[in-house]
Amino acid sequence: MLVNAKEMLNRAKNSIYAVPQFNINNLEWTKYILERCNELDSPVILGVSEGAAKYMGGFKTVYNLVEGLIIDLNITIPVALHLDHGRSFESCKKAIDNGFTSVMIDGSSYSLEENIKITKEVVLYAHERNVTVEAEVGHIGGNEDGIEADIAYANLEDCIELVLKTGVDFLAPALGSVHGIYKGEPKIDTVKMKEIRDAIDIPLVLHGGTGIGDEIIKNSISSGICKININTELQIAWNKNIRKYVEDNKDVYDPRKIISAGEQAIKEVVKEKIKLFGSSSEA
Ligand code: 13P
């Protein structure tokens, strides 16, 4: 069932686990993720970047794709369709108007004042339509959808001010994580994470979930993280299996056979993460 992310994240916060956000890129990924999450009875957030939405045809196509799969595959877990790193009010509005149930407004490239202003604008529009909103404070590093950023750690006062002034539903404080591959060991500030959790009573989000070791993930969950985003790890696993299949089966040209060679890879990563994050009712 397509729902906003409020209830699933509040449950995660109360019971101390994290809901996975898996980013989607096409029909097959969406299908594999939904099937595996449903099998393991885990809620899921399907993350769609602006670039991925454009690649798939647009927000309406993505919405119809997800809605159609939920019906055709008899998916009964809670599913949120979430705009990942919306860069403007217009982009968030467009996603909401086309049926997305959750959006992230990424005002992290602006000053705190401007970030608050744009986040508040999105929250007003979204809440009237029962859509949840995520914001970012500080700067998550690495490459997200072609945009490069250096790490800038969030500060506690900025997080408190943004949350109080905007009424945002969940917050991604940048605390050392990076989109894509880490150069060296990730340095995630879980001490500050706890301080933020204790000060602002809303679920926290960890971006750049790929490449963070299990211990740091577990520590982050016990420090207030209720949603963890995974994208690159799915891409790497899928890519590896497809390459091997193509290499081993040079005479196959049926796209269904080629693309679905990545199915087990995606499903394995999804299963591993659900187990690690503790989001399955069967865990
Ligand atoms: P990774 O690509 O590093 O897994 O991060 C995903 C993410 O945070 C999407 O917002």
Short mmCIF file of C-alpha atoms and ligand atoms in Angstrom, two decimals:
data_model
loop_
_atom_site.label_atom_id
_atom_site.label_comp_id
_atom_site.label_asym_id
_atom_site.label_seq_id
_atom_site.Cartn_x
_atom_site.Cartn_y
_atom_site.Cartn_z
CA MET A 1 0.00 0.00 0.00
CA LEU A 2 1.32 3.44 -0.93
CA VAL A 3 1.53 5.59 2.23
CA ASN A 4 3.57 8.53 3.48
CA ALA A 5 6.60 7.79 5.64
CA LYS A 6 5.32 9.16 8.95
CA GLU A 7 3.92 6.09 10.63
CA MET A 8 6.62 3.69 9.42
CA LEU A 9 9.38 6.00 10.68
CA ASN A 10 7.69 6.71 14.00
CA ARG A 11 7.37 2.97 14.56
CA ALA A 12 11.05 2.54 13.72
CA LYS A 13 11.91 5.32 16.16
CA ASN A 14 9.86 3.80 18.98
CA SER A 15 11.17 0.27 18.44
CA ILE A 16 14.75 1.25 17.46
CA TYR A 17 15.30 -0.08 13.96
CA ALA A 18 15.70 1.58 10.54
CA VAL A 19 13.43 1.48 7.50
CA PRO A 20 15.45 1.00 4.29
CA GLN A 21 15.26 3.50 1.49
CA PHE A 22 16.27 1.72 -1.69
CA ASN A 23 16.70 3.93 -4.74
CA ILE A 24 15.04 2.72 -7.92
CA ASN A 25 16.10 3.16 -11.52
CA ASN A 26 13.73 1.08 -13.60
CA LEU A 27 10.83 -1.38 -13.63
CA GLU A 28 12.92 -4.42 -12.76
CA TRP A 29 14.64 -2.90 -9.71
CA THR A 30 11.32 -1.71 -8.37
CA LYS A 31 9.79 -5.14 -8.85
CA TYR A 32 12.68 -6.99 -7.17
CA ILE A 33 12.77 -4.59 -4.20
CA LEU A 34 9.01 -4.76 -3.65
CA GLU A 35 8.95 -8.55 -3.94
CA ARG A 36 11.77 -9.09 -1.46
CA CYS A 37 10.51 -6.52 1.07
CA ASN A 38 7.03 -8.02 0.88
CA GLU A 39 8.42 -11.53 1.37
CA LEU A 40 10.29 -10.37 4.49
CA ASP A 41 7.43 -8.19 5.70
CA SER A 42 9.49 -5.00 5.89
CA PRO A 43 8.16 -1.52 5.17
CA VAL A 44 10.13 0.21 2.42
CA ILE A 45 10.79 3.67 1.07
CA LEU A 46 11.41 3.77 -2.68
CA GLY A 47 13.81 6.65 -3.30
CA VAL A 48 13.71 8.40 -6.67
CA SER A 49 16.24 11.12 -7.48
CA GLU A 50 15.33 13.89 -9.92
CA GLY A 51 17.69 12.27 -12.43
CA ALA A 52 16.15 8.80 -11.99
CA ALA A 53 12.63 10.22 -12.40
CA LYS A 54 13.68 11.94 -15.61
CA TYR A 55 15.35 8.74 -16.84
CA MET A 56 12.17 6.74 -16.26
CA GLY A 57 10.02 9.26 -18.13
CA GLY A 58 8.85 11.57 -15.34
CA PHE A 59 7.13 11.59 -11.95
CA LYS A 60 3.75 10.41 -13.26
CA THR A 61 5.30 7.39 -14.98
CA VAL A 62 7.18 6.46 -11.80
CA TYR A 63 4.02 6.82 -9.71
CA ASN A 64 1.98 4.67 -12.11
CA LEU A 65 4.74 2.07 -12.27
CA VAL A 66 4.90 1.73 -8.49
CA GLU A 67 1.12 1.76 -8.02
CA GLY A 68 0.72 -0.83 -10.78
CA LEU A 69 3.31 -3.16 -9.27
CA ILE A 70 1.78 -2.86 -5.80
CA ILE A 71 -1.54 -4.04 -7.24
CA ASP A 72 -0.27 -6.66 -9.70
CA LEU A 73 2.18 -8.23 -7.24
CA ASN A 74 -0.24 -8.09 -4.28
CA ILE A 75 2.18 -6.05 -2.20
CA THR A 76 0.75 -5.64 1.31
CA ILE A 77 3.63 -3.93 3.18
CA PRO A 78 3.63 -0.13 3.65
CA VAL A 79 5.46 1.50 0.71
CA ALA A 80 6.40 5.19 0.53
CA LEU A 81 7.31 6.76 -2.80
CA HIS A 82 9.89 9.41 -1.94
CA LEU A 83 11.61 12.12 -3.96
CA ASP A 84 15.30 11.88 -3.03
CA HIS A 85 17.22 15.21 -2.97
CA GLY A 86 14.56 17.47 -4.44
CA ARG A 87 16.55 20.59 -5.32
CA SER A 88 13.72 23.13 -5.52
CA PHE A 89 10.18 23.84 -4.35
CA GLU A 90 8.97 23.29 -7.93
CA SER A 91 10.54 19.86 -8.11
CA CYS A 92 8.95 18.79 -4.79
CA LYS A 93 5.59 20.23 -5.86
CA LYS A 94 5.73 18.33 -9.13
CA ALA A 95 6.47 15.04 -7.35
CA ILE A 96 3.63 15.67 -4.86
CA ASP A 97 1.17 16.67 -7.62
CA ASN A 98 1.97 13.40 -9.40
CA GLY A 99 1.30 11.15 -6.42
CA PHE A 100 4.60 10.90 -4.48
CA THR A 101 3.81 10.35 -0.80
CA SER A 102 7.05 11.77 0.60
CA VAL A 103 9.70 14.27 -0.54
CA MET A 104 13.14 15.43 0.48
CA ILE A 105 13.88 19.09 0.01
CA ASP A 106 17.65 19.38 -0.13
CA GLY A 107 18.44 22.98 0.77
CA SER A 108 21.93 22.04 1.92
CA SER A 109 23.64 24.16 -0.73
CA TYR A 110 21.96 27.30 0.67
CA SER A 111 22.57 29.29 3.84
CA LEU A 112 20.70 28.02 6.92
CA GLU A 113 18.18 30.87 6.55
CA GLU A 114 17.44 30.00 2.95
CA ASN A 115 17.35 26.28 3.75
CA ILE A 116 14.74 27.02 6.45
CA LYS A 117 12.73 29.22 4.07
CA ILE A 118 12.55 26.67 1.24
CA THR A 119 11.96 23.73 3.61
CA LYS A 120 9.08 25.58 5.26
CA GLU A 121 7.52 26.33 1.89
CA VAL A 122 7.68 22.63 0.94
CA VAL A 123 6.35 21.51 4.35
CA LEU A 124 3.30 23.80 4.01
CA TYR A 125 2.48 22.49 0.56
CA ALA A 126 3.19 18.84 1.44
CA HIS A 127 1.36 18.66 4.77
CA GLU A 128 -1.86 19.98 3.23
CA ARG A 129 -1.66 16.95 0.96
CA ASN A 130 -0.68 14.36 3.58
CA VAL A 131 2.87 14.09 2.22
CA THR A 132 5.90 13.81 4.53
CA VAL A 133 9.04 15.93 4.18
CA GLU A 134 12.73 15.27 4.86
CA ALA A 135 15.35 18.05 5.07
CA GLU A 136 19.15 18.11 5.18
CA VAL A 137 21.44 20.14 7.44
CA GLY A 138 25.19 20.33 6.78
CA HIS A 139 26.48 18.63 3.65
CA ILE A 140 26.51 14.94 2.77
CA GLY A 141 29.67 14.36 0.73
CA GLY A 142 30.37 12.52 -2.52
CA ASN A 143 28.48 12.42 -5.80
CA GLU A 144 24.70 12.42 -5.80
CA ASP A 145 22.99 12.36 -9.19
CA GLY A 146 26.02 14.01 -10.82
CA ILE A 147 26.39 16.73 -8.18
CA GLU A 148 29.64 16.69 -6.19
CA ALA A 149 29.77 17.92 -2.59
CA ASP A 150 32.38 18.04 0.19
CA ILE A 151 31.43 16.77 3.64
CA ALA A 152 30.29 19.50 6.05
CA TYR A 153 29.21 18.22 9.48
CA ALA A 154 25.83 19.47 10.69
CA ASN A 155 25.79 21.49 13.86
CA LEU A 156 23.32 20.91 16.66
CA GLU A 157 21.95 24.46 16.88
CA ASP A 158 21.26 24.56 13.13
CA CYS A 159 19.36 21.24 13.33
CA ILE A 160 17.23 22.47 16.25
CA GLU A 161 16.49 25.78 14.53
CA LEU A 162 15.51 24.19 11.22
CA VAL A 163 13.26 21.60 12.82
CA LEU A 164 11.51 24.11 15.10
CA LYS A 165 10.97 26.68 12.37
CA THR A 166 9.82 24.33 9.60
CA GLY A 167 7.89 21.45 11.21
CA VAL A 168 9.75 19.01 8.94
CA ASP A 169 8.93 15.32 9.56
CA PHE A 170 12.43 13.81 9.50
CA LEU A 171 15.95 15.15 9.27
CA ALA A 172 19.16 14.07 7.55
CA PRO A 173 21.94 15.73 9.55
CA ALA A 174 25.18 15.34 7.58
CA LEU A 175 27.54 13.60 10.01
CA GLY A 176 30.34 12.36 7.77
CA SER A 177 28.52 10.14 5.30
CA VAL A 178 29.14 10.19 1.56
CA HIS A 179 27.12 9.23 -1.52
CA GLY A 180 28.94 6.57 -3.54
CA ILE A 181 32.25 4.96 -2.60
CA TYR A 182 34.09 6.09 0.57
CA LYS A 183 37.72 7.11 0.31
CA GLY A 184 39.09 5.34 3.39
CA GLU A 185 37.05 4.48 6.48
CA PRO A 186 33.75 6.36 6.96
CA LYS A 187 33.96 8.77 9.92
CA ILE A 188 30.39 9.02 11.15
CA ASP A 189 29.89 11.21 14.21
CA THR A 190 27.47 9.07 16.24
CA VAL A 191 28.08 11.16 19.35
CA LYS A 192 26.65 14.24 17.68
CA MET A 193 23.93 12.02 16.21
CA LYS A 194 22.77 11.17 19.75
CA GLU A 195 22.85 14.83 20.78
CA ILE A 196 20.67 15.71 17.79
CA ARG A 197 18.29 12.83 18.53
CA ASP A 198 17.94 13.94 22.15
CA ALA A 199 17.33 17.55 21.17
CA ILE A 200 14.83 17.21 18.32
CA ASP A 201 12.28 14.52 18.78
CA ILE A 202 11.93 13.38 15.11
CA PRO A 203 13.35 10.41 13.16
CA LEU A 204 16.86 10.89 11.74
CA VAL A 205 18.06 9.75 8.32
CA LEU A 206 21.44 8.37 7.27
CA HIS A 207 22.38 8.96 3.63
CA GLY A 208 25.25 7.23 1.88
CA GLY A 209 24.50 3.81 3.41
CA THR A 210 26.77 2.01 0.93
CA GLY A 211 30.18 1.12 2.39
CA ILE A 212 29.37 1.81 6.06
CA GLY A 213 30.35 -1.19 8.21
CA ASP A 214 27.73 -3.16 10.13
CA GLU A 215 28.93 -1.94 13.54
CA ILE A 216 28.59 1.74 12.58
CA ILE A 217 25.16 1.02 11.10
CA LYS A 218 24.01 -0.64 14.34
CA ASN A 219 25.50 2.16 16.42
CA SER A 220 23.76 4.74 14.20
CA ILE A 221 20.42 3.00 14.67
CA SER A 222 20.83 3.08 18.43
CA SER A 223 21.80 6.77 18.11
CA GLY A 224 18.55 7.85 16.44
CA ILE A 225 18.76 6.78 12.78
CA CYS A 226 15.37 5.47 11.59
CA LYS A 227 15.88 5.53 7.79
CA ILE A 228 18.99 4.46 5.86
CA ASN A 229 19.45 5.17 2.15
CA ILE A 230 21.06 2.59 -0.13
CA ASN A 231 21.72 3.16 -3.81
CA THR A 232 25.31 2.51 -4.95
CA GLU A 233 25.49 -0.96 -3.37
CA LEU A 234 22.51 -2.10 -5.47
CA GLN A 235 24.12 -0.64 -8.59
CA ILE A 236 27.42 -2.43 -7.97
CA ALA A 237 25.79 -5.81 -7.23
CA TRP A 238 23.46 -5.58 -10.24
CA ASN A 239 26.23 -4.48 -12.54
CA LYS A 240 28.53 -7.33 -11.51
CA ASN A 241 25.93 -10.01 -12.22
CA ILE A 242 24.78 -8.54 -15.52
CA ARG A 243 28.37 -8.26 -16.77
CA LYS A 244 29.06 -11.85 -15.85
CA TYR A 245 25.87 -13.06 -17.54
CA VAL A 246 26.61 -11.16 -20.75
CA GLU A 247 30.18 -12.41 -20.73
CA ASP A 248 29.08 -16.04 -20.18
CA ASN A 249 26.14 -15.93 -22.63
CA LYS A 250 27.39 -14.11 -25.68
CA ASP A 251 24.63 -15.55 -27.89
CA VAL A 252 21.71 -14.32 -25.74
CA TYR A 253 19.97 -11.18 -26.97
CA ASP A 254 16.61 -11.40 -25.16
CA PRO A 255 16.57 -8.25 -22.95
CA ARG A 256 14.38 -9.97 -20.37
CA LYS A 257 17.03 -12.63 -19.84
CA ILE A 258 19.87 -10.12 -19.71
CA ILE A 259 18.24 -7.62 -17.36
CA SER A 260 16.85 -10.24 -15.02
CA ALA A 261 20.35 -11.67 -14.55
CA GLY A 262 20.60 -8.90 -11.92
CA GLU A 263 17.55 -10.07 -9.96
CA GLN A 264 19.29 -12.26 -7.38
CA ALA A 265 21.99 -9.63 -6.80
CA ILE A 266 19.41 -6.96 -5.97
CA LYS A 267 17.35 -9.33 -3.84
CA GLU A 268 20.42 -10.44 -1.85
CA VAL A 269 21.42 -6.85 -1.01
CA VAL A 270 17.84 -6.02 -0.02
CA LYS A 271 17.66 -9.07 2.25
CA GLU A 272 21.01 -8.31 3.90
CA LYS A 273 20.03 -4.70 4.63
CA ILE A 274 16.62 -5.59 6.02
CA LYS A 275 18.30 -8.05 8.37
CA LEU A 276 20.94 -5.54 9.43
CA PHE A 277 18.47 -2.65 9.87
CA GLY A 278 16.03 -4.85 11.83
CA SER A 279 12.98 -3.74 9.80
CA SER A 280 11.47 -7.17 9.12
CA SER A 281 8.68 -8.40 11.36
CA GLU A 282 10.38 -11.77 11.02
CA ALA A 283 13.70 -10.52 12.41
P1 13P B 1 24.66 5.46 -1.56
O1 13P B 1 24.57 5.61 -3.05
O2 13P B 1 26.01 5.79 -1.06
O3 13P B 1 24.17 4.14 -1.10
O4 13P B 1 23.70 6.58 -0.92
C1 13P B 1 22.36 6.61 -1.26
C2 13P B 1 21.71 7.84 -0.77
O5 13P B 1 22.04 8.36 0.26
C3 13P B 1 20.62 8.39 -1.60
O6 13P B 1 20.16 9.60 -1.10
#
